[in-house]
C-alpha atoms as a printed R data frame, in Angstrom:
    type eleno elety resid chain resno        x       y      z
1   ATOM     1    CA   UNK     A     1  -41.126 103.123 78.126
2   ATOM     2    CA   UNK     A     2  -41.256 101.027 75.102
3   ATOM     3    CA   UNK     A     3  -40.060  97.488 74.494
4   ATOM     4    CA   UNK     A     4  -40.384  97.880 70.763
5   ATOM     5    CA   UNK     A     5  -37.625  98.944 68.410
6   ATOM     6    CA   UNK     A     6  -37.641 102.176 66.420
7   ATOM     7    CA   UNK     A     7  -39.833 102.786 63.409
8   ATOM     8    CA   UNK     A     8  -43.511 102.339 62.952
9   ATOM     9    CA   UNK     A     9  -45.135 100.423 65.721
10  ATOM    10    CA   UNK     A    10  -46.051  96.899 64.630
11  ATOM    11    CA   UNK     A    11  -49.310  95.232 65.517
12  ATOM    12    CA   UNK     A    12  -48.644  91.928 67.255
13  ATOM    13    CA   UNK     A    13  -50.330  88.940 65.667
14  ATOM    14    CA   UNK     A    14  -50.223  85.749 67.727
15  ATOM    15    CA   UNK     A    15  -50.404  83.664 64.549
16  ATOM    16    CA   UNK     A    16  -47.527  85.477 62.741
17  ATOM    17    CA   UNK     A    17  -43.975  84.506 63.645
18  ATOM    18    CA   UNK     A    18  -41.576  87.279 64.778
19  ATOM    19    CA   UNK     A    19  -44.386  89.785 65.353
20  ATOM    20    CA   UNK     A    20  -44.099  91.925 68.445
21  ATOM    21    CA   UNK     A    21  -46.659  92.983 70.975
22  ATOM    22    CA   UNK     A    22  -46.851  96.590 72.106
23  ATOM    23    CA   UNK     A    23  -47.216  96.957 75.865
24  ATOM    24    CA   UNK     A    24  -47.923 100.688 75.748
25  ATOM    25    CA   UNK     A    25  -50.140 103.066 73.870
26  ATOM    26    CA   UNK     A    26  -47.388 105.579 73.411
27  ATOM    27    CA   UNK     A    27  -48.044 107.253 76.791
28  ATOM    28    CA   UNK     A    28  -45.321 108.540 79.056
29  ATOM    29    CA   UNK     A    29  -46.238 106.826 82.286
30  ATOM    30    CA   UNK     A    30  -45.098 103.319 81.116
31  ATOM    31    CA   UNK     A    31  -48.309 101.775 82.294
32  ATOM    32    CA   UNK     A    32  -49.572  98.825 80.134
33  ATOM    33    CA   UNK     A    33  -52.702  99.459 78.122
34  ATOM    34    CA   UNK     A    34  -54.971  96.919 79.807
35  ATOM    35    CA   UNK     A    35  -57.898  97.578 77.476
36  ATOM    36    CA   UNK     A    36  -55.766  96.767 74.431
37  ATOM    37    CA   UNK     A    37  -54.496  93.602 76.045
38  ATOM    38    CA   UNK     A    38  -58.003  92.439 76.822
39  ATOM    39    CA   UNK     A    39  -59.103  93.128 73.241
40  ATOM    40    CA   UNK     A    40  -56.148  91.141 71.847
41  ATOM    41    CA   UNK     A    41  -56.933  88.191 74.126
42  ATOM    42    CA   UNK     A    42  -60.550  88.191 72.992
43  ATOM    43    CA   UNK     A    43  -59.457  88.222 69.345
44  ATOM    44    CA   UNK     A    44  -57.189  85.251 69.921
45  ATOM    45    CA   UNK     A    45  -59.991  83.239 71.541
46  ATOM    46    CA   UNK     A    46  -62.385  83.966 68.653
47  ATOM    47    CA   UNK     A    47  -59.820  82.815 66.116
48  ATOM    48    CA   UNK     A    48  -59.220  79.587 68.027
49  ATOM    49    CA   UNK     A    49  -62.951  78.835 68.177
50  ATOM    50    CA   UNK     A    50  -63.329  79.382 64.437
51  ATOM    51    CA   UNK     A    51  -60.408  77.095 63.717
52  ATOM    52    CA   UNK     A    52  -61.805  74.360 65.956
53  ATOM    53    CA   UNK     A    53  -65.277  74.636 64.391
54  ATOM    54    CA   UNK     A    54  -63.794  74.483 60.897
55  ATOM    55    CA   UNK     A    55  -61.684  71.459 61.715
56  ATOM    56    CA   UNK     A    56  -64.717  69.686 63.215
57  ATOM    57    CA   UNK     A    57  -66.774  70.362 60.104
58  ATOM    58    CA   UNK     A    58  -64.063  68.904 57.901
59  ATOM    59    CA   UNK     A    59  -63.891  65.798 60.096
60  ATOM    60    CA   UNK     A    60  -67.665  65.359 59.977
61  ATOM    61    CA   UNK     A    61  -67.720  65.551 56.189
62  ATOM    62    CA   UNK     A    62  -64.833  63.096 55.987
63  ATOM    63    CA   UNK     A    63  -66.588  60.570 58.239
64  ATOM    64    CA   UNK     A    64  -69.857  60.981 56.355
65  ATOM    65    CA   UNK     A    65  -68.147  60.340 53.027
66  ATOM    66    CA   UNK     A    66  -66.325  57.285 54.380
67  ATOM    67    CA   UNK     A    67  -69.583  55.777 55.616
68  ATOM    68    CA   UNK     A    68  -71.310  56.460 52.316
69  ATOM    69    CA   UNK     A    69  -68.503  54.787 50.392
70  ATOM    70    CA   UNK     A    70  -68.619  51.774 52.706
71  ATOM    71    CA   UNK     A    71  -72.368  51.368 52.169
72  ATOM    72    CA   UNK     A    72  -72.055  51.525 48.389
73  ATOM    73    CA   UNK     A    73  -69.321  48.908 48.416
74  ATOM    74    CA   UNK     A    74  -71.296  46.521 50.624
75  ATOM    75    CA   UNK     A    75  -74.433  46.775 48.516
76  ATOM    76    CA   UNK     A    76  -72.709  46.289 45.179
77  ATOM    77    CA   UNK     A    77  -70.365  43.537 46.216
78  ATOM    78    CA   UNK     A    78  -67.436  45.359 44.549
79  ATOM    79    CA   UNK     A    79  -65.226  48.404 45.026
80  ATOM    80    CA   UNK     A    80  -67.055  51.699 44.666
81  ATOM    81    CA   UNK     A    81  -65.973  53.942 41.805
82  ATOM    82    CA   UNK     A    82  -66.563  57.642 41.326
83  ATOM    83    CA   UNK     A    83  -68.188  60.031 43.769
84  ATOM    84    CA   UNK     A    84  -71.396  58.887 45.524
85  ATOM    85    CA   UNK     A    85  -74.396  61.106 44.847
86  ATOM    86    CA   UNK     A    86  -77.555  61.834 46.815
87  ATOM    87    CA   UNK     A    87  -75.815  61.201 50.109
88  ATOM    88    CA   UNK     A    88  -77.871  61.599 53.280
89  ATOM    89    CA   UNK     A    89  -77.414  64.711 55.362
90  ATOM    90    CA   UNK     A    90  -76.012  62.615 58.181
91  ATOM    91    CA   UNK     A    91  -74.787  59.055 58.248
92  ATOM    92    CA   UNK     A    92  -74.509  56.662 61.136
93  ATOM    93    CA   UNK     A    93  -71.852  53.990 61.247
94  ATOM    94    CA   UNK     A    94  -73.618  50.577 61.176
95  ATOM    95    CA   UNK     A    95  -73.032  48.365 64.173
96  ATOM    96    CA   UNK     A    96  -72.070  44.725 63.879
97  ATOM    97    CA   UNK     A    97  -71.149  42.926 60.693
98  ATOM    98    CA   UNK     A    98  -73.258  42.393 57.620
99  ATOM    99    CA   UNK     A    99  -75.098  39.057 57.451
100 ATOM   100    CA   UNK     A   100  -73.999  37.080 54.374
101 ATOM   101    CA   UNK     A   101  -76.708  36.023 51.973
102 ATOM   102    CA   UNK     A   102  -76.748  32.671 50.222
103 ATOM   103    CA   UNK     A   103  -78.485  31.526 47.080
104 ATOM   104    CA   UNK     A   104  -81.713  29.647 47.860
105 ATOM   105    CA   UNK     A   105  -81.365  25.888 47.704
106 ATOM   106    CA   UNK     A   106  -83.927  23.789 45.911
107 ATOM   107    CA   UNK     A   107  -85.777  21.057 47.797
108 ATOM   108    CA   UNK     A   108  -84.869  17.502 46.911
109 ATOM   109    CA   UNK     A   109  -87.164  15.888 44.369
110 ATOM   110    CA   UNK     A   110  -90.020  13.812 45.821
111 ATOM   111    CA   UNK     A   111  -89.567  10.061 45.981
112 ATOM   112    CA   UNK     A   112  -91.104   8.169 43.069
113 ATOM   113    CA   UNK     A   113  -93.833   5.685 44.120
114 ATOM   114    CA   UNK     A   114  -92.945   3.480 41.146
115 ATOM   115    CA   UNK     A   115  -89.506   2.880 42.624
116 ATOM   116    CA   UNK     A   116  -91.098   1.252 45.667
117 ATOM   117    CA   UNK     A   117  -93.282  -1.161 43.724
118 ATOM   118    CA   UNK     A   118  -90.557  -2.112 41.236
119 ATOM   119    CA   UNK     A   119  -88.588  -4.385 43.550
120 ATOM   120    CA   UNK     A   120  -89.272  -6.664 46.501
121 ATOM   121    CA   UNK     A   121  -86.302  -5.083 48.298
122 ATOM   122    CA   UNK     A   122  -88.117  -1.749 48.605
123 ATOM   123    CA   UNK     A   123  -91.726  -2.981 48.411
124 ATOM   124    CA   UNK     A   124  -91.939  -4.217 51.995
125 ATOM   125    CA   UNK     A   125  -95.403  -3.029 53.096
126 ATOM   126    CA   UNK     A   126  -97.892  -5.699 54.214
127 ATOM   127    CA   UNK     A   127  -99.605  -7.392 51.270
128 ATOM   128    CA   UNK     A   128 -102.812  -9.468 51.388
129 ATOM   129    CA   UNK     A   129 -106.212  -9.854 49.780
130 ATOM   130    CA   UNK     A   130 -107.589  -7.405 52.328
131 ATOM   131    CA   UNK     A   131 -105.029  -4.703 51.510
132 ATOM   132    CA   UNK     A   132 -105.515  -5.091 47.760
133 ATOM   133    CA   UNK     A   133 -109.284  -5.575 47.875
134 ATOM   134    CA   UNK     A   134 -110.630  -3.826 50.994
135 ATOM   135    CA   UNK     A   135 -114.278  -3.507 51.986
136 ATOM   136    CA   UNK     A   136 -117.326  -5.338 50.676
137 ATOM   137    CA   UNK     A   137 -117.814  -3.369 47.484
138 ATOM   138    CA   UNK     A   138 -116.246  -0.683 45.298
139 ATOM   139    CA   UNK     A   139 -117.506   2.023 42.979
140 ATOM   140    CA   UNK     A   140 -115.856   2.860 39.678
141 ATOM   141    CA   UNK     A   141 -117.206   5.369 37.181
142 ATOM   142    CA   UNK     A   142 -120.558   5.395 38.936
143 ATOM   143    CA   UNK     A   143 -120.965   1.590 38.900
144 ATOM   144    CA   UNK     A   144 -121.106  -0.376 42.151
145 ATOM   145    CA   UNK     A   145 -119.423  -3.790 42.233
146 ATOM   146    CA   UNK     A   146 -120.034  -6.173 45.107
147 ATOM   147    CA   UNK     A   147 -117.083  -8.178 46.344
148 ATOM   148    CA   UNK     A   148 -117.395 -11.974 46.439
149 ATOM   149    CA   UNK     A   149 -114.736 -14.499 47.404
150 ATOM   150    CA   UNK     A   150 -110.991 -13.826 47.716
151 ATOM   151    CA   UNK     A   151 -108.004 -16.209 47.524
152 ATOM   152    CA   UNK     A   152 -104.281 -15.971 48.173
153 ATOM   153    CA   UNK     A   153 -101.757 -18.637 47.165
154 ATOM   154    CA   UNK     A   154  -98.014 -19.067 46.637
155 ATOM   155    CA   UNK     A   155  -98.735 -21.809 44.083
156 ATOM   156    CA   UNK     A   156  -99.400 -19.412 41.229
157 ATOM   157    CA   UNK     A   157  -99.980 -22.148 38.621
158 ATOM   158    CA   UNK     A   158 -102.933 -23.533 40.587
159 ATOM   159    CA   UNK     A   159 -104.874 -20.318 40.071
160 ATOM   160    CA   UNK     A   160 -104.267 -20.119 36.326
161 ATOM   161    CA   UNK     A   161 -105.269 -21.989 33.186
162 ATOM   162    CA   UNK     A   162 -104.312 -22.418 29.512
163 ATOM   163    CA   UNK     A   163 -100.687 -21.267 29.025
164 ATOM   164    CA   UNK     A   164 -100.569 -19.084 32.112
165 ATOM   165    CA   UNK     A   165  -99.430 -21.732 34.664
166 ATOM   166    CA   UNK     A   166  -96.253 -22.437 32.693
167 ATOM   167    CA   UNK     A   167  -95.592 -18.724 32.111
168 ATOM   168    CA   UNK     A   168  -96.036 -17.837 35.771
169 ATOM   169    CA   UNK     A   169  -93.772 -20.642 36.937
170 ATOM   170    CA   UNK     A   170  -91.008 -19.827 34.460
171 ATOM   171    CA   UNK     A   171  -91.280 -16.135 35.294
172 ATOM   172    CA   UNK     A   172  -90.767 -16.689 38.999
173 ATOM   173    CA   UNK     A   173  -94.240 -15.855 40.310
174 ATOM   174    CA   UNK     A   174  -94.137 -15.919 44.106
175 ATOM   175    CA   UNK     A   175  -97.786 -15.250 44.884
176 ATOM   176    CA   UNK     A   176 -101.180 -14.857 43.205
177 ATOM   177    CA   UNK     A   177 -104.017 -13.002 44.958
178 ATOM   178    CA   UNK     A   178 -107.556 -13.045 43.530
179 ATOM   179    CA   UNK     A   179 -110.963 -11.456 44.173
180 ATOM   180    CA   UNK     A   180 -114.305 -11.621 42.353
181 ATOM   181    CA   UNK     A   181 -116.686  -8.685 41.829
182 ATOM   182    CA   UNK     A   182 -120.198  -8.704 40.398
183 ATOM   183    CA   UNK     A   183 -122.670  -6.229 38.969
184 ATOM   184    CA   UNK     A   184 -126.030  -7.522 37.850
185 ATOM   185    CA   UNK     A   185 -125.446 -10.639 35.763
186 ATOM   186    CA   UNK     A   186 -121.754  -9.890 35.119
187 ATOM   187    CA   UNK     A   187 -118.872 -11.292 37.193
188 ATOM   188    CA   UNK     A   188 -115.162 -10.480 36.967
189 ATOM   189    CA   UNK     A   189 -112.252 -12.178 38.767
190 ATOM   190    CA   UNK     A   190 -109.138 -10.058 39.240
191 ATOM   191    CA   UNK     A   191 -105.806 -11.790 39.818
192 ATOM   192    CA   UNK     A   192 -102.586 -10.068 40.943
193 ATOM   193    CA   UNK     A   193  -99.403 -12.066 40.336
194 ATOM   194    CA   UNK     A   194  -96.364 -10.959 42.355
195 ATOM   195    CA   UNK     A   195  -92.712 -11.141 41.211
196 ATOM   196    CA   UNK     A   196  -89.361 -10.175 42.675
197 ATOM   197    CA   UNK     A   197  -88.825  -7.260 40.319
198 ATOM   198    CA   UNK     A   198  -90.296  -5.293 37.477
199 ATOM   199    CA   UNK     A   199  -88.205  -6.992 34.788
200 ATOM   200    CA   UNK     A   200  -89.773 -10.399 35.520
201 ATOM   201    CA   UNK     A   201  -93.273  -8.918 35.643
202 ATOM   202    CA   UNK     A   202  -92.819  -7.138 32.320
203 ATOM   203    CA   UNK     A   203  -91.600 -10.335 30.650
204 ATOM   204    CA   UNK     A   204  -94.555 -12.345 31.965
205 ATOM   205    CA   UNK     A   205  -97.023  -9.685 30.834
206 ATOM   206    CA   UNK     A   206  -95.692  -9.872 27.280
207 ATOM   207    CA   UNK     A   207  -95.823 -13.684 27.230
208 ATOM   208    CA   UNK     A   208  -99.331 -13.801 28.722
209 ATOM   209    CA   UNK     A   209 -101.027 -11.699 26.078
210 ATOM   210    CA   UNK     A   210 -102.313 -14.774 24.276
211 ATOM   211    CA   UNK     A   211 -104.083 -17.820 25.680
212 ATOM   212    CA   UNK     A   212 -103.243 -17.100 29.300
213 ATOM   213    CA   UNK     A   213 -106.132 -17.005 31.742
214 ATOM   214    CA   UNK     A   214 -106.474 -16.413 35.460
215 ATOM   215    CA   UNK     A   215 -109.030 -18.841 36.860
216 ATOM   216    CA   UNK     A   216 -112.429 -17.427 37.774
217 ATOM   217    CA   UNK     A   217 -113.145 -17.536 41.516
218 ATOM   218    CA   UNK     A   218 -116.683 -18.437 42.646
219 ATOM   219    CA   UNK     A   219 -117.983 -18.357 46.213
220 ATOM   220    CA   UNK     A   220 -119.876 -16.117 48.634
221 ATOM   221    CA   UNK     A   221 -123.069 -16.242 46.593
222 ATOM   222    CA   UNK     A   222 -121.346 -16.238 43.209
223 ATOM   223    CA   UNK     A   223 -121.722 -19.484 41.241
224 ATOM   224    CA   UNK     A   224 -119.221 -20.857 38.745
225 ATOM   225    CA   UNK     A   225 -118.685 -18.738 35.653
226 ATOM   226    CA   UNK     A   226 -116.353 -18.731 32.664
227 ATOM   227    CA   UNK     A   227 -115.710 -22.468 32.995
228 ATOM   228    CA   UNK     A   228 -116.747 -23.296 29.449
229 ATOM   229    CA   UNK     A   229 -118.215 -20.128 27.967
230 ATOM   230    CA   UNK     A   230 -116.310 -17.514 26.006
231 ATOM   231    CA   UNK     A   231 -115.154 -14.800 28.420
232 ATOM   232    CA   UNK     A   232 -113.153 -11.588 28.295
233 ATOM   233    CA   UNK     A   233 -109.561 -11.762 29.593
234 ATOM   234    CA   UNK     A   234 -107.035  -8.943 30.044
235 ATOM   235    CA   UNK     A   235 -103.382  -8.755 31.093
236 ATOM   236    CA   UNK     A   236 -101.372  -5.766 32.262
237 ATOM   237    CA   UNK     A   237  -98.585  -4.873 34.678
238 ATOM   238    CA   UNK     A   238  -97.235  -2.127 36.921
239 ATOM   239    CA   UNK     A   239  -94.001  -2.392 38.846
240 ATOM   240    CA   UNK     A   240  -93.390  -5.991 39.951
241 ATOM   241    CA   UNK     A   241  -97.084  -6.872 39.640
242 ATOM   242    CA   UNK     A   242  -99.004  -8.454 36.754
243 ATOM   243    CA   UNK     A   243 -102.756  -8.022 37.040
244 ATOM   244    CA   UNK     A   244 -105.202 -10.103 35.014
245 ATOM   245    CA   UNK     A   245 -108.989 -10.247 34.687
246 ATOM   246    CA   UNK     A   246 -111.460 -12.865 33.548
247 ATOM   247    CA   UNK     A   247 -115.032 -11.640 33.111
248 ATOM   248    CA   UNK     A   248 -118.280 -12.938 31.715
249 ATOM   249    CA   UNK     A   249 -121.924 -13.687 32.335
250 ATOM   250    CA   UNK     A   250 -123.132 -15.615 35.344
251 ATOM   251    CA   UNK     A   251 -125.712 -17.380 33.181
252 ATOM   252    CA   UNK     A   252 -122.989 -18.975 31.015
253 ATOM   253    CA   UNK     A   253 -123.621 -16.843 27.922
254 ATOM   254    CA   UNK     A   254 -120.690 -16.233 25.612
255 ATOM   255    CA   UNK     A   255 -119.216 -12.755 25.555
256 ATOM   256    CA   UNK     A   256 -119.189 -10.941 22.207
257 ATOM   257    CA   UNK     A   257 -117.832  -7.615 21.018
258 ATOM   258    CA   UNK     A   258 -121.285  -6.120 21.530
259 ATOM   259    CA   UNK     A   259 -121.355  -6.873 25.254
260 ATOM   260    CA   UNK     A   260 -120.175  -3.465 26.413
261 ATOM   261    CA   UNK     A   261 -121.215  -4.131 30.006
262 ATOM   262    CA   UNK     A   262 -118.604  -6.881 30.311
263 ATOM   263    CA   UNK     A   263 -115.946  -4.712 28.681
264 ATOM   264    CA   UNK     A   264 -116.775  -1.812 31.015
265 ATOM   265    CA   UNK     A   265 -116.576  -4.093 34.058
266 ATOM   266    CA   UNK     A   266 -113.197  -5.413 32.915
267 ATOM   267    CA   UNK     A   267 -111.862  -1.882 32.423
268 ATOM   268    CA   UNK     A   268 -113.187  -0.722 35.793
269 ATOM   269    CA   UNK     A   269 -111.593  -3.605 37.680
270 ATOM   270    CA   UNK     A   270 -108.278  -3.137 35.875
271 ATOM   271    CA   UNK     A   271 -108.271   0.540 36.815
272 ATOM   272    CA   UNK     A   272 -109.153  -0.243 40.408
273 ATOM   273    CA   UNK     A   273 -106.301  -2.734 40.818
274 ATOM   274    CA   UNK     A   274 -103.808  -0.377 39.186
275 ATOM   275    CA   UNK     A   275 -104.872   2.386 41.586
276 ATOM   276    CA   UNK     A   276 -104.482   0.070 44.577
277 ATOM   277    CA   UNK     A   277 -100.962  -0.973 43.614
278 ATOM   278    CA   UNK     A   278  -99.901   2.591 42.840
279 ATOM   279    CA   UNK     A   279 -101.303   3.821 46.165
280 ATOM   280    CA   UNK     A   280  -99.163   1.167 47.788
281 ATOM   281    CA   UNK     A   281  -96.117   2.783 46.210
282 ATOM   282    CA   UNK     A   282  -97.269   6.259 47.224
283 ATOM   283    CA   UNK     A   283  -97.727   5.238 50.844
284 ATOM   284    CA   UNK     A   284  -94.248   3.730 51.031
285 ATOM   285    CA   UNK     A   285  -92.645   6.713 49.285
286 ATOM   286    CA   UNK     A   286  -94.335   9.091 51.719
287 ATOM   287    CA   UNK     A   287  -93.251   7.038 54.727
288 ATOM   288    CA   UNK     A   288  -89.654   6.966 53.473
289 ATOM   289    CA   UNK     A   289  -89.612  10.729 52.860
290 ATOM   290    CA   UNK     A   290  -90.983  11.505 56.331
291 ATOM   291    CA   UNK     A   291  -88.876   8.932 58.113
């Protein structure tokens, strides 16, 4: 018995529409060919497995390409163009979100020590003869200078002579601190005049270049000097401070251009005072930066 129509027997294909399956082998007993049915079932299963494997492979390649494109775009910061090359054999989808990167920021510039010694508003550290002239001696350029007497007054004119008293008063001097140093037969008095701001100090320094003298300061084993003899005087300024020196011989001898020892002592003491005032600015700048 046959369920097929006349003509050549068609082979049933489960994947072709309108195909027919033969239930017999052409025998007369009408019994289904069980071996043929089993073979057809096995063929169908194999085809399904191949289709599933093929579809999985396509999906894997698609995912791998998508990941590769995403990586290229993230690294370049723009849309990827063209086909990526040298892709890895397998790609893993990154977890989490990318961490944004920012351009490095530069540190703020350090505070300028000169700003702190330019005005009384910012220059608030303790100030005295001991802070300006610490210890009992100092060494500059290999020369040791012993410290003698010190003095500190708000009456600036009383510690000056020649034209300096008038200049200091008109310039608004608020304080004048002095100290004397000696080396051998040479003595030098250093005076530091204090003003409210740098502008006043600069003006006084310019006016005091000629015939303006800070009084020599004797005491503590140092006798009077530079009272009547010719002595070396200097004037300079830094910030709101004007620093002056008067130096000469303890024996009353006049200073000449050949007396290099007096000139060296004057230069050393000027440098020392400048360093002390500048360190004052550095200390305050550092404290402000760390505070």
